[in-house]
Tab-separated table of C-alpha atoms and ligand atoms in Angstrom:
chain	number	residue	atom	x	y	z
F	1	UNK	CA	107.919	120.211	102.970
F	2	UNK	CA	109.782	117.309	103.778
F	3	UNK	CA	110.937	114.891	101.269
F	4	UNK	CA	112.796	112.161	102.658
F	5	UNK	CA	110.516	109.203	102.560
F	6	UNK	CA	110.313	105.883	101.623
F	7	UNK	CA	110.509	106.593	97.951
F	8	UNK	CA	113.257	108.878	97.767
F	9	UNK	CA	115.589	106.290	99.696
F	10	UNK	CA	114.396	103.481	97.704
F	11	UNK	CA	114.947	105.875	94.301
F	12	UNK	CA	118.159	107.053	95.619
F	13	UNK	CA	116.985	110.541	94.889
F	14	UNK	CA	116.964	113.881	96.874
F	15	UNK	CA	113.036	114.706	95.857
F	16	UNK	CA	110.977	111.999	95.097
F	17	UNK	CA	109.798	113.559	91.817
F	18	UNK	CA	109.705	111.471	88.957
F	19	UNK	CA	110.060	112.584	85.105
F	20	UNK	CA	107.764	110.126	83.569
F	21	UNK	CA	108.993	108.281	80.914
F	22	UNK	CA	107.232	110.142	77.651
F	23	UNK	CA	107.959	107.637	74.575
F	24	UNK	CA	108.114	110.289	71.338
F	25	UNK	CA	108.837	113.130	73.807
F	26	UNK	CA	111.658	112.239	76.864
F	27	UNK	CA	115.253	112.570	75.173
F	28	UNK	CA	118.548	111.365	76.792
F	29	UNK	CA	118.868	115.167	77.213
F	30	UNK	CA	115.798	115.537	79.498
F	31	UNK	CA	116.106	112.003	81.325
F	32	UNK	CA	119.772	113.977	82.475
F	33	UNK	CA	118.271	117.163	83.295
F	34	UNK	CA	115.754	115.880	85.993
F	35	UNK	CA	118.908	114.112	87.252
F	36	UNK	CA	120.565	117.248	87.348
F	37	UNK	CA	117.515	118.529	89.782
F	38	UNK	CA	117.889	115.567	92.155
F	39	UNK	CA	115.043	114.162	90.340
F	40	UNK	CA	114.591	110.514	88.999
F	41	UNK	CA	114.957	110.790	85.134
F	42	UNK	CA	112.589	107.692	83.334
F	43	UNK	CA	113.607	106.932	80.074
F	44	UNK	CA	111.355	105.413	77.665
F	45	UNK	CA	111.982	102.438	75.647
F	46	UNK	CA	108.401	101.407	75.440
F	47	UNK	CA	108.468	98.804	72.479
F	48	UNK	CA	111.997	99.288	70.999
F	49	UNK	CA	114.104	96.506	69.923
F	50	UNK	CA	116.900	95.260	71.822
F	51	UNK	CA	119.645	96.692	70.308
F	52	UNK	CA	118.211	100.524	70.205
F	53	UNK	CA	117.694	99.679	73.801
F	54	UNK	CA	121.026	99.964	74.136
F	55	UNK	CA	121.748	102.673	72.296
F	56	UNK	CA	119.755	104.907	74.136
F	57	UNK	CA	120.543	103.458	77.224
F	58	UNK	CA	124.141	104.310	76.498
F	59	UNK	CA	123.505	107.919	75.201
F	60	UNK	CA	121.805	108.535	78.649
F	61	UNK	CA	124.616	106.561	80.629
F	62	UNK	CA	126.714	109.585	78.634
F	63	UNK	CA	125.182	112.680	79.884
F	64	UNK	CA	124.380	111.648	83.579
F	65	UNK	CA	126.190	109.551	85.915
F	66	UNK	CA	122.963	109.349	88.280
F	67	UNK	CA	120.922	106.390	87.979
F	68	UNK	CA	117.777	106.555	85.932
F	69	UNK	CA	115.033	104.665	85.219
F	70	UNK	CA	113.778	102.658	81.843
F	71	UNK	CA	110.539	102.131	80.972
F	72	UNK	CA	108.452	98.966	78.947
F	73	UNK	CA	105.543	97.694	77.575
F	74	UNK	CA	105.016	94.300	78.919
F	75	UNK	CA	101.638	93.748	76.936
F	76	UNK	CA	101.083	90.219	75.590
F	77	UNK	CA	101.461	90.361	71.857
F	78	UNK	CA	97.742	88.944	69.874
F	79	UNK	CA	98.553	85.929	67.603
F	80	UNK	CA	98.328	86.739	63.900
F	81	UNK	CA	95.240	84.859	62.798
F	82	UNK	CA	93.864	84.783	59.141
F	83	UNK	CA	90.912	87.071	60.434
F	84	UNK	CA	93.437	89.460	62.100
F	85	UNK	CA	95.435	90.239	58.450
F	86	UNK	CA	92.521	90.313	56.824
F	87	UNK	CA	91.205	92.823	59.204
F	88	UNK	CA	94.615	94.482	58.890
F	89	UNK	CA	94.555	94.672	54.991
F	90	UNK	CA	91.258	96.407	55.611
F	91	UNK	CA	92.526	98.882	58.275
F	92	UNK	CA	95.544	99.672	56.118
F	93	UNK	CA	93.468	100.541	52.999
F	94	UNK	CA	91.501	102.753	54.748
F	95	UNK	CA	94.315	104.639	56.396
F	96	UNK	CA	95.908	105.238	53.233
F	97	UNK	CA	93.049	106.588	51.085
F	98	UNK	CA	92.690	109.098	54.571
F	99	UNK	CA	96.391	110.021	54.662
F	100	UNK	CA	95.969	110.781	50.629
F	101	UNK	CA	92.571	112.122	50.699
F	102	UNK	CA	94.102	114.661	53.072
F	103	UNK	CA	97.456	115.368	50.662
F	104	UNK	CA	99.892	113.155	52.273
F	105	UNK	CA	102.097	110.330	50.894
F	106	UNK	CA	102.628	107.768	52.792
F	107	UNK	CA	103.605	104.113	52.181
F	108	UNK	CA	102.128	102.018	54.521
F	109	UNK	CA	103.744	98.714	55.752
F	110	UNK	CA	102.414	95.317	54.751
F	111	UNK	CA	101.664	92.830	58.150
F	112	UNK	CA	104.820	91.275	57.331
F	113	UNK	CA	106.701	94.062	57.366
F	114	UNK	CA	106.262	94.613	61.104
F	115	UNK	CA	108.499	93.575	63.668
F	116	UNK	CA	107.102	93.158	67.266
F	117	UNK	CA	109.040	93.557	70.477
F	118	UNK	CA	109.183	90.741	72.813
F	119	UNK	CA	109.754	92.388	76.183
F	120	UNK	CA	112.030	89.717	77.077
F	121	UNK	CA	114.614	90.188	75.089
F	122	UNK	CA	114.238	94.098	76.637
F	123	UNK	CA	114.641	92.805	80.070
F	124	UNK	CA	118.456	90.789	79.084
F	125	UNK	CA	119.562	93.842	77.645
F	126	UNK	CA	118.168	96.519	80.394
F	127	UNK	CA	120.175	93.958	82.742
F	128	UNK	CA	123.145	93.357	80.512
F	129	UNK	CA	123.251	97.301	80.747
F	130	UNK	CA	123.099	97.136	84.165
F	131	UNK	CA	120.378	99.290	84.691
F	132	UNK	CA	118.904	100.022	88.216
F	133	UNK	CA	114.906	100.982	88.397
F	134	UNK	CA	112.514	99.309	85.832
F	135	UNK	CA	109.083	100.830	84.890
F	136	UNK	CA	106.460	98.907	83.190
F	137	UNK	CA	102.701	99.631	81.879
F	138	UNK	CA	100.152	97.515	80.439
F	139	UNK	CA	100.545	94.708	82.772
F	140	UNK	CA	102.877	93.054	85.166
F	141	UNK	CA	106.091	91.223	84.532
F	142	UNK	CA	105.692	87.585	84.289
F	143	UNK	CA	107.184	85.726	87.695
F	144	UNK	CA	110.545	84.918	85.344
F	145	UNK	CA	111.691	88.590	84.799
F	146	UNK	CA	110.730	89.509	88.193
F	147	UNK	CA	112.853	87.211	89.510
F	148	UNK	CA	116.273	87.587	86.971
F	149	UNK	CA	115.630	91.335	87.683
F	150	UNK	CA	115.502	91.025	91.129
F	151	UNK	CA	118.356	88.837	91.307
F	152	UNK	CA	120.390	92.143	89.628
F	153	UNK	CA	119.421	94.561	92.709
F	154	UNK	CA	116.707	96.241	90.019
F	155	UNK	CA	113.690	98.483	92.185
F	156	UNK	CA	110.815	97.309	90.107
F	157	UNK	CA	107.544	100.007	89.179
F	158	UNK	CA	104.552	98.376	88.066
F	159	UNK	CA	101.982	101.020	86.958
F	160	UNK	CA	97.852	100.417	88.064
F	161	UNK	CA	95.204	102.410	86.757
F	162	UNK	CA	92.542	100.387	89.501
F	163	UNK	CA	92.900	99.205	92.731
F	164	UNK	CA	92.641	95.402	91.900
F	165	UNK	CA	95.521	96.569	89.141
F	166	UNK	CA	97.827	97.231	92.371
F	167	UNK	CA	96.649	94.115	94.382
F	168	UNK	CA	98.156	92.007	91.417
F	169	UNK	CA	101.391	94.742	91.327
F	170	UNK	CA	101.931	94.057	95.257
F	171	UNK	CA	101.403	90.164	95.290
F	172	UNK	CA	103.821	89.924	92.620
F	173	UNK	CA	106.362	91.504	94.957
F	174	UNK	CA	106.744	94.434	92.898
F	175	UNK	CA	108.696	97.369	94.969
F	176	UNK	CA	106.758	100.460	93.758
F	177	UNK	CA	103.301	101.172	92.497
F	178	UNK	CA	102.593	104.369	89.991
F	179	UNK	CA	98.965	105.019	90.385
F	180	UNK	CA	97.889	106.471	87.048
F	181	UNK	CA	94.792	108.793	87.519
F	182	UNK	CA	92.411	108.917	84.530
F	183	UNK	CA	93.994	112.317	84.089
F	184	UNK	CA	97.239	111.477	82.559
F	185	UNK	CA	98.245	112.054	79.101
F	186	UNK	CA	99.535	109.636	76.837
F	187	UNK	CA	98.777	105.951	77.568
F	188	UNK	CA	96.672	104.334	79.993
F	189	UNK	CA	98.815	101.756	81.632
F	190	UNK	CA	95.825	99.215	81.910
F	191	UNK	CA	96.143	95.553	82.164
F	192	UNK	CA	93.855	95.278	79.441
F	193	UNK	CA	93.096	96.912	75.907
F	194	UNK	CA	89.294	97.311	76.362
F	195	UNK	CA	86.716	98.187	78.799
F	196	UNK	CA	89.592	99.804	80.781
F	197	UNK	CA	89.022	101.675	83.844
F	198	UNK	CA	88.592	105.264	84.297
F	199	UNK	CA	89.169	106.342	87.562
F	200	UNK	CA	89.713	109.653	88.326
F	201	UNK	CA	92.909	109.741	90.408
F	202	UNK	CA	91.310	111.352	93.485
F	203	UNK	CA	89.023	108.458	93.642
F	204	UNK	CA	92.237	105.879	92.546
F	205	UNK	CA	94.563	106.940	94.705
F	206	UNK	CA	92.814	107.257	97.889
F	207	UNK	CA	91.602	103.609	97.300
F	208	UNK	CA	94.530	102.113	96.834
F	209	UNK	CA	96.163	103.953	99.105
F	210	UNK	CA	93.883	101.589	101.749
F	211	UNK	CA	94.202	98.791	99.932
F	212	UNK	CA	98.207	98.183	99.484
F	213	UNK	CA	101.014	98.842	101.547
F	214	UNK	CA	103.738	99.009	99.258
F	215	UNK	CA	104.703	102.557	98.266
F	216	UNK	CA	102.827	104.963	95.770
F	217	UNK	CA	104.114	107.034	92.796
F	218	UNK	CA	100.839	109.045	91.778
F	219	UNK	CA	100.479	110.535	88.067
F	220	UNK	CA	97.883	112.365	86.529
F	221	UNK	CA	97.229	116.236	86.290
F	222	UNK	CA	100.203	117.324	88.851
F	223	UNK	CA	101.201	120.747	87.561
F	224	UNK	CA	102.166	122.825	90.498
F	225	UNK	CA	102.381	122.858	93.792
F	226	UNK	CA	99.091	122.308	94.894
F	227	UNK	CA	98.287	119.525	92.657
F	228	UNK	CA	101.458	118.009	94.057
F	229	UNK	CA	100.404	118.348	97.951
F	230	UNK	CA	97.070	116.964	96.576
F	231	UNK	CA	98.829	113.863	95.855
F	232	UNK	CA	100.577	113.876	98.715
F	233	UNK	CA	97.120	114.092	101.238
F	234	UNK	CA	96.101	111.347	99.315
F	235	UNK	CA	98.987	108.932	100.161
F	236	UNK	CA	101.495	109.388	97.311
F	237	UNK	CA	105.073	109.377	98.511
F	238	UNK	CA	105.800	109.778	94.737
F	239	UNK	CA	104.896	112.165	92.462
F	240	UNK	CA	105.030	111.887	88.458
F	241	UNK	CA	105.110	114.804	85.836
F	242	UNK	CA	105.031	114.151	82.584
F	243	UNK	CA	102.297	116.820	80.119
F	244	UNK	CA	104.153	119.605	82.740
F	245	UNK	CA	107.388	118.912	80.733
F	246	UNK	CA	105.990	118.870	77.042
F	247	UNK	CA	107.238	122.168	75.635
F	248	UNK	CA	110.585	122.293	77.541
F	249	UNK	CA	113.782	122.583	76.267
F	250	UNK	CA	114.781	118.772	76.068
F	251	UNK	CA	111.130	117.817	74.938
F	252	UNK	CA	111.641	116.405	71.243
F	253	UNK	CA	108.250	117.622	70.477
F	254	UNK	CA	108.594	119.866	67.069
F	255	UNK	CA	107.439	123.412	67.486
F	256	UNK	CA	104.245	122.794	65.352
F	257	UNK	CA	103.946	120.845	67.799
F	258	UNK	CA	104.530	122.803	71.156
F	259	UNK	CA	102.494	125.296	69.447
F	260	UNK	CA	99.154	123.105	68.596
F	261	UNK	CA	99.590	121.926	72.595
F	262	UNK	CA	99.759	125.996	73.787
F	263	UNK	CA	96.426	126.596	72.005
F	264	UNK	CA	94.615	123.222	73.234
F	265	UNK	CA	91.859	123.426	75.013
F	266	UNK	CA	89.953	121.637	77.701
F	267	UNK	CA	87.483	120.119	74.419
F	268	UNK	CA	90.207	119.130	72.740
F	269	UNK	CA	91.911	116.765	74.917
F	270	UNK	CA	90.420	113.235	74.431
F	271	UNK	CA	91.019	109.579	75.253
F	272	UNK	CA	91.304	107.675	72.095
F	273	UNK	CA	92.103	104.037	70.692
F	274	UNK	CA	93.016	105.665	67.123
F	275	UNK	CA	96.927	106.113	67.010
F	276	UNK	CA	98.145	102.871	68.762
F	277	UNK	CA	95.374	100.965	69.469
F	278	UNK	CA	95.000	101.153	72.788
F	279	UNK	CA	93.609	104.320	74.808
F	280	UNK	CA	96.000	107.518	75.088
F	281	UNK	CA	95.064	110.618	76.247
F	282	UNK	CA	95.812	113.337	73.806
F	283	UNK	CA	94.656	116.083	71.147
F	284	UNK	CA	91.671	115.824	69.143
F	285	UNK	CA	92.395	115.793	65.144
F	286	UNK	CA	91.460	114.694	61.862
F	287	UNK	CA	92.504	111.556	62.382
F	288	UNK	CA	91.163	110.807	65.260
F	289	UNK	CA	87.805	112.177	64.156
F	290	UNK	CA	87.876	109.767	61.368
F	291	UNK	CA	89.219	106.211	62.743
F	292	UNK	CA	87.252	106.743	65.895
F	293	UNK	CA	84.000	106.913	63.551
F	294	UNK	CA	85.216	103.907	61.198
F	295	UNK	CA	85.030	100.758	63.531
F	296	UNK	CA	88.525	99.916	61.744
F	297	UNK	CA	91.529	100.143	65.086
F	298	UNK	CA	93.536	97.292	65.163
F	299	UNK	CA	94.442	95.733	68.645
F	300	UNK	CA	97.430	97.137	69.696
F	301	UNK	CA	100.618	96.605	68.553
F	302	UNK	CA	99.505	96.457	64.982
F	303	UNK	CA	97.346	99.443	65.170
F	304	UNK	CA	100.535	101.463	66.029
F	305	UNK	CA	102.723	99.905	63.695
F	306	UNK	CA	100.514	100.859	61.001
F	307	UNK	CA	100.320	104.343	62.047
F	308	UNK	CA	103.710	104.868	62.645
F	309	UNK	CA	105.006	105.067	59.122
F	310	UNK	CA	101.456	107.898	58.653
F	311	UNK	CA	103.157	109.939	61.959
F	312	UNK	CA	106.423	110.534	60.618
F	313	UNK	CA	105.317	111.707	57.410
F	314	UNK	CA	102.725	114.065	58.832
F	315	UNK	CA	105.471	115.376	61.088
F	316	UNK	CA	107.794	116.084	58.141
F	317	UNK	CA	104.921	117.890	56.404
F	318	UNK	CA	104.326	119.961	60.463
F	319	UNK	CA	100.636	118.345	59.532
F	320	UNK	CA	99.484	118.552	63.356
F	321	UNK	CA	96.014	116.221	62.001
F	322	UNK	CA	98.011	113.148	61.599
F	323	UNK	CA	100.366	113.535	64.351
F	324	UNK	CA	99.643	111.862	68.134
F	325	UNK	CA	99.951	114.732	70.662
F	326	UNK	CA	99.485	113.426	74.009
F	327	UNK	CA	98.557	115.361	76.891
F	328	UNK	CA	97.014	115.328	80.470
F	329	UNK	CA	93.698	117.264	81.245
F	330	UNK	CA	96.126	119.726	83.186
F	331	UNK	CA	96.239	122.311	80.756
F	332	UNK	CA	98.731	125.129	81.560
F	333	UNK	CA	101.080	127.088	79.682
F	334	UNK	CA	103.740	124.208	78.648
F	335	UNK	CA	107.038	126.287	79.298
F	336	UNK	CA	109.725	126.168	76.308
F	337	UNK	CA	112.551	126.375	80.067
F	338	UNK	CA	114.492	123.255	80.875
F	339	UNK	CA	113.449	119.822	82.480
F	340	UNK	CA	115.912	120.880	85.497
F	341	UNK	CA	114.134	124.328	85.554
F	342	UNK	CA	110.546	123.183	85.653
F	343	UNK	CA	111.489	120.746	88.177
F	344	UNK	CA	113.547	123.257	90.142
F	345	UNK	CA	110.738	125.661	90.394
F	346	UNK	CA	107.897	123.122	91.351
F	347	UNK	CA	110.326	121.832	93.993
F	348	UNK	CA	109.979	125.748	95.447
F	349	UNK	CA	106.725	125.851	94.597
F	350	UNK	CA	105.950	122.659	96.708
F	351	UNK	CA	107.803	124.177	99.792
F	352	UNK	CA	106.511	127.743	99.803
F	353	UNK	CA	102.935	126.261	99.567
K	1	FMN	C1	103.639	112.331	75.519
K	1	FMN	C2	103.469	111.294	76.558
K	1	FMN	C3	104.044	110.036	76.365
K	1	FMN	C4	103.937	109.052	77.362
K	1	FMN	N1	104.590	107.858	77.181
K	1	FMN	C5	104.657	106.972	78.220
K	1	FMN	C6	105.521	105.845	78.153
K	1	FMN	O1	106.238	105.616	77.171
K	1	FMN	N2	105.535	105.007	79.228
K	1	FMN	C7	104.791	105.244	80.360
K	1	FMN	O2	104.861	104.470	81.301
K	1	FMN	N3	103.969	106.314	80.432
K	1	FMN	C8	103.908	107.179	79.411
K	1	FMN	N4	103.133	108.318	79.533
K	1	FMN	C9	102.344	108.536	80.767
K	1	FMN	C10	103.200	109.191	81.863
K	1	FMN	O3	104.129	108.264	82.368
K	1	FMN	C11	102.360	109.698	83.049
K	1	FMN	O4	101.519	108.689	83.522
K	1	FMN	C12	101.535	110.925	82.709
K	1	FMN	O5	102.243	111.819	81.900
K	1	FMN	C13	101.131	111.613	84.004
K	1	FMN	O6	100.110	112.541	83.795
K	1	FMN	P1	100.370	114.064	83.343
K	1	FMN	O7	100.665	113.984	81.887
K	1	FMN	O8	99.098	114.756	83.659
K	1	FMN	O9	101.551	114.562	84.125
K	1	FMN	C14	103.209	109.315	78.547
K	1	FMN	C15	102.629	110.576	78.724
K	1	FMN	C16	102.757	111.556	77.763
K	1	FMN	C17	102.147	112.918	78.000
């Protein structure tokens, strides 16, 4: 198989294989070790304030000296109407007689409470860091930050999850397109929160494949070799992993954890609003059961602000039922060996095939 294309040049990378950036799961550790296989690491800062920005931006700068890519939500943020915290207070009552009904304590934060992220103030710190490649889902950059990170020499990746998705992506002059099959754990990278599309990504990528010229990253469901070559028939010069990397080594998934995903199966795996308030592929659990059945999500981000606080407790108490576990409809054996391994071995794989 050869790799050299027009992604791997652009990437500055030896395969054009891309750890996806796995918010809750990618470390500074793992981010390193697909550098370390001539990979592109993606680290994820989806929502985070400035300043941690830049302290995990630095803690990766510290274990690789390969260029990596970050990763944002560029989502516009709802206005806090009356009807919104009174919908909130509502939302946040019912959580909390769930989270105790089911044993755990769990203080919930008031709307106030909450800070939101303006992805702005990401984008002057991610170029203040002088970071390279800059990932994005739900949405596109306004024309601004394309420009200022442009003007820094940054390769842009919009992420589309439908082919007029990518139009917008490619007008806006962004350099690289993920195409994110329907597949794909964790988060849809939609435009929108609601009445998303759900494109399967043999049907997505072959679409936009004859609809855009710029250059495709695909992800969704590649888990070996063949689902790799898959992609590439299609017209990916790119290809994504990110449920293939869930139980490794650098994964900061708890074991409970790992070991809920290594008995999943195909049922279990769901799209769901519940956790974050917008749609994420993952495991089926109590929770989700019960706030899919209430009418009660918030619009995202308040939805996963609420949540967040619920998470970390359940994850103290190894209560897999209130903890998000995202993963893609690939189910396999989720390996406990290293990022540089996995990647290593589908590399092989890919050639031998
Ligand atoms: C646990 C988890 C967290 C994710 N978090 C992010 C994220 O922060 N940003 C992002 O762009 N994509 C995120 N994704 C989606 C991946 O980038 C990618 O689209 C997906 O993993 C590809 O499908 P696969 O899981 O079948 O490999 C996440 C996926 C998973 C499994």
């Amino acid at each position: 198989m050869k790799w050299e294309n027009s992604i791997s040049k652009i990437l500055g990378v030896r395969y054009p294989i891309v750890q996806a950036p796995m918010f809750g799961v990618t470390t500074p550790q793992m981010v390193a070790a697909a550098a370390q296989a001539d990979a592109l690491g993606s680290l994820p800062l989806a929502d985070l304030p400035a300043d941690q920005c830049i302290a995990t931006i630095r803690a990766t700068k510290a274990l690789t000296p390969k260029t990596f890519a970050v990763n944002i939500f560029v989502n516009a943020i709802p206005p806090l109407s009356a009807e919104l915290r009174t919908q909130y207070a509502q939302t946040k009552q019912y959580v909390a007689q769930l989270a105790e009904h089911h044993g755990l304590e769990v203080e919930l934060p008031n709307i106030d409470q909450i800070k939101l992220t303006d992805y702005h103030d990401q984008v002057d710190a991610i170029i203040a860091e002088g970071c390279k490649i800059v990932s994005f889902i739900f949405g596109n950059l306004d024309a601004q930050s394309i420009q200022k990170l442009k003007a820094h020499g940054t390769v842009l990746i919009g992420t589309c999850t439908s082919v007029n998705e990518a139009i917008q992506l490619e007008q806006a002059g962004i350099d690289l397109i993920c195409v994110q099959g329907i597949e794909a754990g964790g988060h849809r990278g939609s435009f929108e929160d609601h009445d998303i599309p759900q494109i399967g990504g043999l049907s997505l990528l072959a679409q936009v494949c004859e609809q855009v010229k710029t250059p495709l990253i695909y992800a969704g469901g590649i888990y070996n070799a063949k689902t790799l070559h898959a992609a590439k028939v299609l017209g990916a010069q790119g290809f994504q992993i990110g449920s293939l990397l869930l139980g490794t080594k650098e994964s900061s998934l708890q074991e409970f954890e790992k070991q809920r995903l290594r008995q999943a199966n195909e049922s279990d795996v769901m799209l769901t609003k519940s956790f974050s308030g917008r749609y994420a592929r993952g495991l089926r659990n109590a929770f989700i059961q019960s706030m899919e059945n209430s009418g009660m999500v918030l619009p995202y981000p308040y939805q996963n602000k609420l949540t967040g606080e619920l998470r970390k407790v359940a994850r103290q108490y190894r209560n897999a039922d209130f903890v998000n576990i995202w993963a893609g409809q690939s189910i396999h054996d989720y390996s406990s060996k290293s990022t540089t391994e996995m990647i290593q071995q589908l590399i092989t794989e890919a050639e031998n095939f």
